[in-house]
PDB file of C-alpha atoms in Angstrom:
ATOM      1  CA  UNK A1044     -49.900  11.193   4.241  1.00 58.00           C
ATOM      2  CA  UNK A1045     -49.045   9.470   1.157  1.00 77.00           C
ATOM      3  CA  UNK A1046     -52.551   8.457  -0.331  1.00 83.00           C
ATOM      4  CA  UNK A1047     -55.110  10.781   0.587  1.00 78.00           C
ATOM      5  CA  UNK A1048     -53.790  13.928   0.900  1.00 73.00           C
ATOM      6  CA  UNK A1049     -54.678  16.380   3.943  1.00 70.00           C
ATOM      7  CA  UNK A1050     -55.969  14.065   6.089  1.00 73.00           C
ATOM      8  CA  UNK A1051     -54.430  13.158   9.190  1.00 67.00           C
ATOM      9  CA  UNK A1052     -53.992   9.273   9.951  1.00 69.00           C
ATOM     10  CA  UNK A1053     -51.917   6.258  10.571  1.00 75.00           C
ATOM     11  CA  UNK A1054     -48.913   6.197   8.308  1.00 80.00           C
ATOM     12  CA  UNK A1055     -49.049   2.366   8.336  1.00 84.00           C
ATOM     13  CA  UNK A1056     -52.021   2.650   6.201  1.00 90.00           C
ATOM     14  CA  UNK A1057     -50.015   4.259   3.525  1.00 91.00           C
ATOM     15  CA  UNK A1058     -47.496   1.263   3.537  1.00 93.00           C
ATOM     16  CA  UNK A1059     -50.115  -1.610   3.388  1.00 94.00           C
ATOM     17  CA  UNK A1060     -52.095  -0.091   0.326  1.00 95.00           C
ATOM     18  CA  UNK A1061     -49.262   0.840  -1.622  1.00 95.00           C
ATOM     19  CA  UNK A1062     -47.986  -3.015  -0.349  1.00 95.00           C
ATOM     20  CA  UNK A1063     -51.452  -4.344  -1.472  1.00 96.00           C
ATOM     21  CA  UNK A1064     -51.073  -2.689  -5.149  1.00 96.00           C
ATOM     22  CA  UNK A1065     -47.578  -4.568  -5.391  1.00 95.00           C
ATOM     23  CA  UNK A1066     -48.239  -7.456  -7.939  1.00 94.00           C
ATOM     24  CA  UNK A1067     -44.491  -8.721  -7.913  1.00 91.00           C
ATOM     25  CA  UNK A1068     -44.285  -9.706  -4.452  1.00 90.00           C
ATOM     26  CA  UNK A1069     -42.933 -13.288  -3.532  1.00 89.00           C
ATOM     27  CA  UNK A1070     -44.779 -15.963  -1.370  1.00 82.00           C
ATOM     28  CA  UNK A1071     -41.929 -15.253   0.770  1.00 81.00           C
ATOM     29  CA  UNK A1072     -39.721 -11.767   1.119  1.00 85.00           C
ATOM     30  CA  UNK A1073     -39.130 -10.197   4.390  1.00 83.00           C
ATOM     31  CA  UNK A1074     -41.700  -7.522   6.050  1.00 83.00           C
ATOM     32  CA  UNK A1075     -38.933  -6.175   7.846  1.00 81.00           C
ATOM     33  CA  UNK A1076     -37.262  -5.017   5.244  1.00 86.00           C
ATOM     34  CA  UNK A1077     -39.831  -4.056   2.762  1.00 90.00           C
ATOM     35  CA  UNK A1078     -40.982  -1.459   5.599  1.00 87.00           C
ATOM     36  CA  UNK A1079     -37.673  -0.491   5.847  1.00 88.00           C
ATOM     37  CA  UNK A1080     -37.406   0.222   2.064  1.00 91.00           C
ATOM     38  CA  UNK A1081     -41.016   1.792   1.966  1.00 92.00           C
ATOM     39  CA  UNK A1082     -39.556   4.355   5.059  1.00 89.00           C
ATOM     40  CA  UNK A1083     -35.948   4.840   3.215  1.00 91.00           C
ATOM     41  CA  UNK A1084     -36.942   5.116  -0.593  1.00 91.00           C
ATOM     42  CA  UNK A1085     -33.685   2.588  -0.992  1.00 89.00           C
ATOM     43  CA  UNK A1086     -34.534  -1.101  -2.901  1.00 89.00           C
ATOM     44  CA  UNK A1087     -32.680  -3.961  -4.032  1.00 88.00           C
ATOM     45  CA  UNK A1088     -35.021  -6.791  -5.139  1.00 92.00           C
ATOM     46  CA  UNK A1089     -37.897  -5.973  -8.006  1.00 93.00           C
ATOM     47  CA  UNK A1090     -41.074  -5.562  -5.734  1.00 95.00           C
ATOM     48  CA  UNK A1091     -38.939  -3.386  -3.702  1.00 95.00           C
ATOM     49  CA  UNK A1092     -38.863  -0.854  -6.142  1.00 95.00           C
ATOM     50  CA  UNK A1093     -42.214  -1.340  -7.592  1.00 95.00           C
ATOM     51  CA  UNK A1094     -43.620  -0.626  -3.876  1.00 96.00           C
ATOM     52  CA  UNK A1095     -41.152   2.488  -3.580  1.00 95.00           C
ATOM     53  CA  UNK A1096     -42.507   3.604  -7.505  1.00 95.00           C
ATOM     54  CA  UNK A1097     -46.235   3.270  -6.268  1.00 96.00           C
ATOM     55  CA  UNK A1098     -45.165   5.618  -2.961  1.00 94.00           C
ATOM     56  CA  UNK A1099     -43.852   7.749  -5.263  1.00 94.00           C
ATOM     57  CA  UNK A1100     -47.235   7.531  -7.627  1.00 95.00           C
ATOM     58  CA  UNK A1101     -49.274   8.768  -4.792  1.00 93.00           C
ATOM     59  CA  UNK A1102     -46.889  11.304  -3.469  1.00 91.00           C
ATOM     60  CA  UNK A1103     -46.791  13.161  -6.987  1.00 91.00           C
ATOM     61  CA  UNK A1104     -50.663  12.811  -7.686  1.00 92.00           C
ATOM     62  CA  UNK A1105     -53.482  13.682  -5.620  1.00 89.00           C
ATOM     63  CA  UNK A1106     -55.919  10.732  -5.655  1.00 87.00           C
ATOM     64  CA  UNK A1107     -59.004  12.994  -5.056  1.00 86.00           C
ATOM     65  CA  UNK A1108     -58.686  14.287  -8.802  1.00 86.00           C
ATOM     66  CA  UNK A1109     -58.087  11.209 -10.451  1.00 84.00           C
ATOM     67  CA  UNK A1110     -57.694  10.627 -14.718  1.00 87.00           C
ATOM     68  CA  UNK A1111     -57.448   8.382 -17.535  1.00 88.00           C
ATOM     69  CA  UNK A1112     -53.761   8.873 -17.769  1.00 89.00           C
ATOM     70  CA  UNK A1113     -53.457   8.751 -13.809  1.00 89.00           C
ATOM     71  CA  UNK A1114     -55.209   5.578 -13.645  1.00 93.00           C
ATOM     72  CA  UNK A1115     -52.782   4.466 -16.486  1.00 93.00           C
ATOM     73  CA  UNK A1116     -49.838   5.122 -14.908  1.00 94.00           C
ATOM     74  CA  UNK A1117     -50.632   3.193 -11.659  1.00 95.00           C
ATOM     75  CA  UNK A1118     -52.092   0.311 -13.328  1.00 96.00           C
ATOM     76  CA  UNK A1119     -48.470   0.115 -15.147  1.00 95.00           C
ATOM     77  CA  UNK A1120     -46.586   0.435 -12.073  1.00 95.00           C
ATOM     78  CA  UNK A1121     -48.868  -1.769 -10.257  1.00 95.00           C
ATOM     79  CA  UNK A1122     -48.336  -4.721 -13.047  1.00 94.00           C
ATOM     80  CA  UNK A1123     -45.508  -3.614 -15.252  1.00 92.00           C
ATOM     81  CA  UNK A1124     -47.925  -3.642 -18.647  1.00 93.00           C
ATOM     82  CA  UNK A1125     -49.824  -1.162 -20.274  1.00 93.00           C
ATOM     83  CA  UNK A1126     -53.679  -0.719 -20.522  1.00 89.00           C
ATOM     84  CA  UNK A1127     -55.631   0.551 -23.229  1.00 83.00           C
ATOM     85  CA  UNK A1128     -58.930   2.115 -22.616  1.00 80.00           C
ATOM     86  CA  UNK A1129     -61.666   3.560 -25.197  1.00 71.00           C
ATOM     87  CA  UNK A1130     -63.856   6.610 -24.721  1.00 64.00           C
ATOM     88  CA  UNK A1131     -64.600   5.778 -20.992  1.00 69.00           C
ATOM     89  CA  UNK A1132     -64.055   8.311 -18.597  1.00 80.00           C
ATOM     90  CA  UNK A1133     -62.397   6.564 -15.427  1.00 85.00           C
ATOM     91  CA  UNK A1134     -62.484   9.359 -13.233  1.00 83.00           C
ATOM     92  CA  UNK A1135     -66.430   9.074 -13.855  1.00 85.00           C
ATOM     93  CA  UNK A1136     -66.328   5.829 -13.100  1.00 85.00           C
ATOM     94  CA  UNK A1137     -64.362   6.182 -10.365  1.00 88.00           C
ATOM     95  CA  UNK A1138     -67.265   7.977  -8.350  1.00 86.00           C
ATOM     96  CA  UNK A1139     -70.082   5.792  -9.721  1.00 89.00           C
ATOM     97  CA  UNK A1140     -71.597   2.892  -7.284  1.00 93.00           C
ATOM     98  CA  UNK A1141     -68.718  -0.080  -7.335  1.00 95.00           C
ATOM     99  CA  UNK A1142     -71.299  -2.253  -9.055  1.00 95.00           C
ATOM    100  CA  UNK A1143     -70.755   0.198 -12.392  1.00 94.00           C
ATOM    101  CA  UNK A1144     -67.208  -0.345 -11.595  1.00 95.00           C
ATOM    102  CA  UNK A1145     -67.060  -4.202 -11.678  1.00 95.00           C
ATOM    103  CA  UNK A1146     -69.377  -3.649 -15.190  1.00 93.00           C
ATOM    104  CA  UNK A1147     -66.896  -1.417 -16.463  1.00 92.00           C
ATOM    105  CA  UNK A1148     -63.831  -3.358 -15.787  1.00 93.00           C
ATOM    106  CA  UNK A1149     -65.504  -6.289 -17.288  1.00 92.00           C
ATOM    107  CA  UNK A1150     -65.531  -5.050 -20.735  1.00 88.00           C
ATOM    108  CA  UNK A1151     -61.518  -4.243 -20.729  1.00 89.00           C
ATOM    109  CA  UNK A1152     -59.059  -6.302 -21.453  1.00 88.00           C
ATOM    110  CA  UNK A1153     -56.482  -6.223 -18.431  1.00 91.00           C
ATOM    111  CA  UNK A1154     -55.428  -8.201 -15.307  1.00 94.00           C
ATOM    112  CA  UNK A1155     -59.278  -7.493 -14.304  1.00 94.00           C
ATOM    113  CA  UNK A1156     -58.432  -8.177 -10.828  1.00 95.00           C
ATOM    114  CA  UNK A1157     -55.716  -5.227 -10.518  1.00 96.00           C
ATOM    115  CA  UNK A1158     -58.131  -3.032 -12.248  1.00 96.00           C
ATOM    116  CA  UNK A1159     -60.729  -3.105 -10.046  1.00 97.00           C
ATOM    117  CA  UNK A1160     -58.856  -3.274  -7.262  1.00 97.00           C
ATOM    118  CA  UNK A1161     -57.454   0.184  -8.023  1.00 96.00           C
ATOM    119  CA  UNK A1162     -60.897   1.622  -9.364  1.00 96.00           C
ATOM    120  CA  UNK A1163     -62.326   0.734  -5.894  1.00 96.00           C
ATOM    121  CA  UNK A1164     -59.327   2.144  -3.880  1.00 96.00           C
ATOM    122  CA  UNK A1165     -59.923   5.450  -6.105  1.00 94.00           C
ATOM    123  CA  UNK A1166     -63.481   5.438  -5.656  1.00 94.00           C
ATOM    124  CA  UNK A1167     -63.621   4.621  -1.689  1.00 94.00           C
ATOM    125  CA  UNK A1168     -61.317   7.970  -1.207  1.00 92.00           C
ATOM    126  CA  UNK A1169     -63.261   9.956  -3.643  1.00 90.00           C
ATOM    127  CA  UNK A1170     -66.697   8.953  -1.792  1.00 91.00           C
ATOM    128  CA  UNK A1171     -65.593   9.193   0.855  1.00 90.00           C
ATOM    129  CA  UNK A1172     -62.452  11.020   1.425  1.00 88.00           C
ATOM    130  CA  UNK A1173     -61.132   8.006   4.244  1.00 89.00           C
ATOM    131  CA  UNK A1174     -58.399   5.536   3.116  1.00 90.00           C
ATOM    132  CA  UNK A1175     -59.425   1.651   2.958  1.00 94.00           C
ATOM    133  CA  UNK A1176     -56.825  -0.961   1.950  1.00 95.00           C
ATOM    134  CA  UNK A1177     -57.605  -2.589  -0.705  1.00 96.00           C
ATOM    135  CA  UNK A1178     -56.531  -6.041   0.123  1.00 96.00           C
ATOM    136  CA  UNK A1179     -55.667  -8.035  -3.045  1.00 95.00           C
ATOM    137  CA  UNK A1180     -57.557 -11.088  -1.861  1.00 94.00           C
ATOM    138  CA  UNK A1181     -60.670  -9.309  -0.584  1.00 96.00           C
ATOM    139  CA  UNK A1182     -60.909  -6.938  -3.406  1.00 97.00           C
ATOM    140  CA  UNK A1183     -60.713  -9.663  -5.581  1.00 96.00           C
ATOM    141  CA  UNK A1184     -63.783 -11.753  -4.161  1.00 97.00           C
ATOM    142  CA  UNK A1185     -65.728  -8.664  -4.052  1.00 97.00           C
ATOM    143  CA  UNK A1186     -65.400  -7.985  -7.617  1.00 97.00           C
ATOM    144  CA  UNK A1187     -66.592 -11.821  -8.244  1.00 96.00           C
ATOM    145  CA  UNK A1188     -68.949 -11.471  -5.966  1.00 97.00           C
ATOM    146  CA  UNK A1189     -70.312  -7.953  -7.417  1.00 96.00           C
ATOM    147  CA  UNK A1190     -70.326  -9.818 -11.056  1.00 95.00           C
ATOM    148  CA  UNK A1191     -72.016 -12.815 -10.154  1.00 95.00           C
ATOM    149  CA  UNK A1192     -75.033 -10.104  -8.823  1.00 94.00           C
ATOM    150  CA  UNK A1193     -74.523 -12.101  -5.157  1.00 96.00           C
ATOM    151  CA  UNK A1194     -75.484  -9.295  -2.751  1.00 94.00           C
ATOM    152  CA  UNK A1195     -75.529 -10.424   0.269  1.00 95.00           C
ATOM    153  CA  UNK A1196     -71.471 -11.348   0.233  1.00 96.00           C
ATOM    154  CA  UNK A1197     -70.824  -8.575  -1.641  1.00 96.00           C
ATOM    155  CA  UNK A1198     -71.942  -7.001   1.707  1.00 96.00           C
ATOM    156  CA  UNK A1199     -69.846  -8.841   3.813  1.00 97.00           C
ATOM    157  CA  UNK A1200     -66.623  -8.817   1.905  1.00 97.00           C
ATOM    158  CA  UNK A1201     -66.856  -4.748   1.652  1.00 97.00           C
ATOM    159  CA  UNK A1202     -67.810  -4.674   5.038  1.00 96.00           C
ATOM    160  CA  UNK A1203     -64.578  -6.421   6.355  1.00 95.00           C
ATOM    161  CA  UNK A1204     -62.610  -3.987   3.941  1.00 96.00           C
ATOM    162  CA  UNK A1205     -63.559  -0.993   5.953  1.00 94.00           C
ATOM    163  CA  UNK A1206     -63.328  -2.714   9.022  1.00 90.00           C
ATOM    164  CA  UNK A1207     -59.762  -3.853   8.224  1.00 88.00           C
ATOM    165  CA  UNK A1208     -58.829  -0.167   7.657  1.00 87.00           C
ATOM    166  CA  UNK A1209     -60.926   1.258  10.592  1.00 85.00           C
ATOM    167  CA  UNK A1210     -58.232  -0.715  13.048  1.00 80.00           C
ATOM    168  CA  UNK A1211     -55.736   1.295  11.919  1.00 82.00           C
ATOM    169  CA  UNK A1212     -57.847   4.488  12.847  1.00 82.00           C
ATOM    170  CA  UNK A1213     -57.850   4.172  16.539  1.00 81.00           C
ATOM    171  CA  UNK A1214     -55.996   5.820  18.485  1.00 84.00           C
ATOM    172  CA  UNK A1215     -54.449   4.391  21.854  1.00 87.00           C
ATOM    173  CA  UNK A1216     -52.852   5.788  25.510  1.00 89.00           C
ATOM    174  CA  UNK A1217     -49.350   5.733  24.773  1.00 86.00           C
ATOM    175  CA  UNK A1218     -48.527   4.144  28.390  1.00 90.00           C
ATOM    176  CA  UNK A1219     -51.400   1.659  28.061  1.00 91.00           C
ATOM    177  CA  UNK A1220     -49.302   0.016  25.286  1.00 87.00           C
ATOM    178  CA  UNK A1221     -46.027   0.210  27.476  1.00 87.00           C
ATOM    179  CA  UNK A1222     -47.971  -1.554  29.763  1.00 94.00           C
ATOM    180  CA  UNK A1223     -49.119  -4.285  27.432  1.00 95.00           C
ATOM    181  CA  UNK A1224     -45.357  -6.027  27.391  1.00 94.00           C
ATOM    182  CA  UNK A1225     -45.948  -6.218  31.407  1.00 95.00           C
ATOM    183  CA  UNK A1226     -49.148  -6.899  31.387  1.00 97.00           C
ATOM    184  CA  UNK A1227     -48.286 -10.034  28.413  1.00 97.00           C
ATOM    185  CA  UNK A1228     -45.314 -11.479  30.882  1.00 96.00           C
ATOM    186  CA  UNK A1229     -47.988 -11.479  33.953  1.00 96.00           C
ATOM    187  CA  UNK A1230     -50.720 -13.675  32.070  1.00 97.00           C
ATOM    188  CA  UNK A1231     -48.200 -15.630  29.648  1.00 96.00           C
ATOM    189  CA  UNK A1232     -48.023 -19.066  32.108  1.00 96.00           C
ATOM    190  CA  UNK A1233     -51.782 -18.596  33.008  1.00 96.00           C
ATOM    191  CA  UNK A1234     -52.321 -18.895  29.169  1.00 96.00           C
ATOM    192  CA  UNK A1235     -50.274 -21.438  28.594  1.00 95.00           C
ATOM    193  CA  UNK A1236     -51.942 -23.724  31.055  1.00 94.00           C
ATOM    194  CA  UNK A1237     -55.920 -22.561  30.210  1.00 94.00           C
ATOM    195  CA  UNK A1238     -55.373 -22.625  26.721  1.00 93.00           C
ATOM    196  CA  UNK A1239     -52.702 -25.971  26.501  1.00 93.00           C
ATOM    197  CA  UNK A1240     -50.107 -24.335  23.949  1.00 94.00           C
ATOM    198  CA  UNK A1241     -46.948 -24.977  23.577  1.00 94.00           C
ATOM    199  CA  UNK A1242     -45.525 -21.553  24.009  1.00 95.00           C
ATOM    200  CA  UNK A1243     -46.372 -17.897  23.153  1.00 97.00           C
ATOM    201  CA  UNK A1244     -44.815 -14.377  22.414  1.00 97.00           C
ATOM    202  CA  UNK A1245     -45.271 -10.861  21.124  1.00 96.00           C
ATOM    203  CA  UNK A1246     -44.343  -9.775  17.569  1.00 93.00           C
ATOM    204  CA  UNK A1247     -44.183  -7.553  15.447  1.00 87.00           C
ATOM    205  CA  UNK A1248     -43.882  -3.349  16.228  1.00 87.00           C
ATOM    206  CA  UNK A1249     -43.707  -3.683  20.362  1.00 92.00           C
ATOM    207  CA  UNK A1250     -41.152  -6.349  19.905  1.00 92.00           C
ATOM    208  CA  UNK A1251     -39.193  -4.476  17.972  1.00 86.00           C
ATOM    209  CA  UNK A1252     -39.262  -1.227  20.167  1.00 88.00           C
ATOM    210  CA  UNK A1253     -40.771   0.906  17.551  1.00 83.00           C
ATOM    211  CA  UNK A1254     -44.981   0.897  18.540  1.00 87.00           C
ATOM    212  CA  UNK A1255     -46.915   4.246  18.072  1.00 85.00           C
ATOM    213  CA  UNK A1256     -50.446   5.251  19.537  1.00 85.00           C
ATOM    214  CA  UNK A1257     -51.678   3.171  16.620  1.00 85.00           C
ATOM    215  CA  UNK A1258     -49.918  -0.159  17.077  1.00 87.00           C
ATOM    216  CA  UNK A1259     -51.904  -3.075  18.181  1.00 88.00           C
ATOM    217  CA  UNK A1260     -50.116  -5.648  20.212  1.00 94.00           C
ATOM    218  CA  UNK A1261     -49.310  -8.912  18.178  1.00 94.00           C
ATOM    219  CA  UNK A1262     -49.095 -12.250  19.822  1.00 96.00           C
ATOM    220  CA  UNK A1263     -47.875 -15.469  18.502  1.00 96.00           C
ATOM    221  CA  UNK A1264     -48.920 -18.914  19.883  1.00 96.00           C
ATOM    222  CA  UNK A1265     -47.674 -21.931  18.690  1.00 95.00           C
ATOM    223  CA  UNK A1266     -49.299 -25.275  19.320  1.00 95.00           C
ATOM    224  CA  UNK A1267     -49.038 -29.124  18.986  1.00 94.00           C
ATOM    225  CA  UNK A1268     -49.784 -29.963  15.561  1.00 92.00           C
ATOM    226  CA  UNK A1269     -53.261 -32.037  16.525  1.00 92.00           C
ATOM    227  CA  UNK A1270     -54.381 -28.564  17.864  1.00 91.00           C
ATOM    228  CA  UNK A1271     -57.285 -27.252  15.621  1.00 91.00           C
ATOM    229  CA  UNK A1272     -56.227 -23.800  14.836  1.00 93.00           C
ATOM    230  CA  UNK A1273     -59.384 -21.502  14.339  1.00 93.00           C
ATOM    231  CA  UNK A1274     -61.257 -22.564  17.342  1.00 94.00           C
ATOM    232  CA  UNK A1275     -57.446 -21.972  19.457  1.00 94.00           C
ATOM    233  CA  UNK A1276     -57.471 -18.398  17.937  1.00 95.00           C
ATOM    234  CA  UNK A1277     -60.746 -17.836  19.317  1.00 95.00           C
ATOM    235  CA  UNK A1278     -59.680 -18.939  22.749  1.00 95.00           C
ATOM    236  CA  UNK A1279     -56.388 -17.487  22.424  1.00 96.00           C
ATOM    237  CA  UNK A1280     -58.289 -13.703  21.322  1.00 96.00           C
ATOM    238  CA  UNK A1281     -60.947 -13.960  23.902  1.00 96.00           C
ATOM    239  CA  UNK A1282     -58.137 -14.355  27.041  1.00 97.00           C
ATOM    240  CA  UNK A1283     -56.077 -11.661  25.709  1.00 97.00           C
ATOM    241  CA  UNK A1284     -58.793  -9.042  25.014  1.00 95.00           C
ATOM    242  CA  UNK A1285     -59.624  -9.443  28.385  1.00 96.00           C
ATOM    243  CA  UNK A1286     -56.186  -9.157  29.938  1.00 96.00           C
ATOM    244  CA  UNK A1287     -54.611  -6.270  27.881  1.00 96.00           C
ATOM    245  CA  UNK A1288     -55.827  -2.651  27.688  1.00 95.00           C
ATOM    246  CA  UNK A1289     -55.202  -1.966  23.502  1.00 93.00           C
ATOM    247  CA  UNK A1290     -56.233  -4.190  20.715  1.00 89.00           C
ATOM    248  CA  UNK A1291     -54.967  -7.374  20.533  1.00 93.00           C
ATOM    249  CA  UNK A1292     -54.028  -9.387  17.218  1.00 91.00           C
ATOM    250  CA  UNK A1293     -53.508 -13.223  17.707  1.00 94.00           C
ATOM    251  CA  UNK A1294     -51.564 -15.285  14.990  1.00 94.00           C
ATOM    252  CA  UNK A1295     -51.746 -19.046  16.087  1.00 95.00           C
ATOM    253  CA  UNK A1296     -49.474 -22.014  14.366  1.00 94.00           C
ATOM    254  CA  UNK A1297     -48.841 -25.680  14.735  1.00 94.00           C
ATOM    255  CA  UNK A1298     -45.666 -27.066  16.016  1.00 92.00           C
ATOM    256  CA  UNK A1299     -44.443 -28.562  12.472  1.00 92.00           C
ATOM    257  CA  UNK A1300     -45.241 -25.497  10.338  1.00 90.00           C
ATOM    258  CA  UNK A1301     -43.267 -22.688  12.184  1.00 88.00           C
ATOM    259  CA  UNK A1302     -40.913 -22.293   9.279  1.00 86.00           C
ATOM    260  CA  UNK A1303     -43.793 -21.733   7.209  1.00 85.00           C
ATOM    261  CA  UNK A1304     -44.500 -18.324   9.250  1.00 84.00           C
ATOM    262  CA  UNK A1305     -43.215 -14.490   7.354  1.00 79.00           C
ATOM    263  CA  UNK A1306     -39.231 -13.871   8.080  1.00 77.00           C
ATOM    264  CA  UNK A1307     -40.773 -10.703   9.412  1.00 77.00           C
ATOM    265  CA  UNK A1308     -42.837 -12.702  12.563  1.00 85.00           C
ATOM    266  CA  UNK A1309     -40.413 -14.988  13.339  1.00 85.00           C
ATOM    267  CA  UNK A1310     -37.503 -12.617  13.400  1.00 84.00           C
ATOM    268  CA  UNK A1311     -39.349 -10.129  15.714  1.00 87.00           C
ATOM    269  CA  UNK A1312     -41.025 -12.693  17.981  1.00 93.00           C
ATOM    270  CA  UNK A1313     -40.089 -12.647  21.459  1.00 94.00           C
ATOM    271  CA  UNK A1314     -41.131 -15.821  23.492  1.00 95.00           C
ATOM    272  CA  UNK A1315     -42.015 -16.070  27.045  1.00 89.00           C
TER     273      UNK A1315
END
């Protein structure tokens, strides 16, 4: 329970925020790994250590009583530079609507982005004492959206922020995700035919052998490169949800761009 202290939830959560703050991270670097790391405090590359230094942040300070100087300190390990603030009080700011909080970050001088990404990670778990990740990309297009006075995405974007942290929340029978792997080598050539891919597996923390009550079962299907991808992953979702008894994630790829895919995926995938 890394980032918000006495409150019981999935650990995973802890890893992807303190992943999301990491500003150093390569287009490529291994998942695997970095979760190792994260688990073992040990790192070898740069961002390794930056995400192990932000762990360490939130294990030493207690994000429900936030300051200037605590702010400070995890902008700088967030970004490796310093920020300079005036009179402002961030850990009033920190509790004020996220609207005051895109104003306020506007009249600094900083990587604005990183700013407000950690002003509205601090203020979500002050308000309302619940961790949200605070996806770079996400958090990003809410603060444009919040400064450009557009509501109405504003309300979308923050609305797939808690939704992307609400996954995490729920809880699942422990055999009903044993069963999944069964279940997944049952349907796999029914799939395969209905949904005319090229092949398909399971990834990520089942294919590994280390799933908790929390895990949601990842599936990766690969197709010809022709294939138009988003309407695939909504075939691909709908067959699965129906078939499997836990959440289902679907990642879908053409043929030629497998490479392309996270060291982590295509290490882990296991293929019918």
């Amino acid at each position: 329970m890394t980032v918000l202290h006495n409150k019981i939830y999935n650990p995973k959560i802890d890893y992807l925020i303190c992943k999301q703050l990491v500003k150093t991270l390569p287009e490529r670097y291994d998942e695997d790994k970095m979760r190792i790391c994260y688990r073992n405090n040990k790192a070898e590359k740069p961002y390794e250590k930056d995400l192990i230094n932000i762990k360490a942040f939130f294990e030493r300070n207690d994000v429900l009583q936030c300051t200037n100087n605590t702010v400070k300190d995890l902008y700088r390990l967030c970004t490796n530079e310093n920020i300079l603030f005036k009179d402002e009080d961030i850990a009033i700011a920190v509790q004020k609507d996220i609207r005051d909080i895109a104003a306020f970050v506007n009249g600094i001088e900083c990587n604005r982005n990183v700013l407000f990404q950690i002003l509205f990670l601090l203020h979500y778990l002050v308000k309302n004492n619940l961790p949200i990740i605070p996806y770079a990309s996400l958090c990003g297009s809410l603060f444009y959206a919040i400064s450009a006075r557009e509501d109405f995405d504003a309300a979308a974007i923050y609305g797939k922020l808690q939704k992307q942290a609400e996954k995490y929340l729920t809880k699942h029978n422990i055999e009903d995700g044993e069963n999944c792997i069964k279940l997944f080598n049952k349907y796999a050539d029914d799939f395969l035919a209905e949904i005319d891919a090229v092949k398909v597996g399971y990834y990520g923390s089942y294919a590994r052998g280390n799933a908790n009550e929390y895990s949601d079962f990842d599936i990766l299907t690969v197709f010809t490169d022709e294939k138009v991808l988003p309407l695939c992953k909504i075939k691909a979702l709908e067959f699965w949800r129906a078939k499997l008894p836990i959440k289902v994630d679907v990642a879908v790829i053409n043929q030629s761009n497998f490479d392309d895919l996270p060291q982590g995926i295509r290490r882990s995938v296991k293929f019918v």
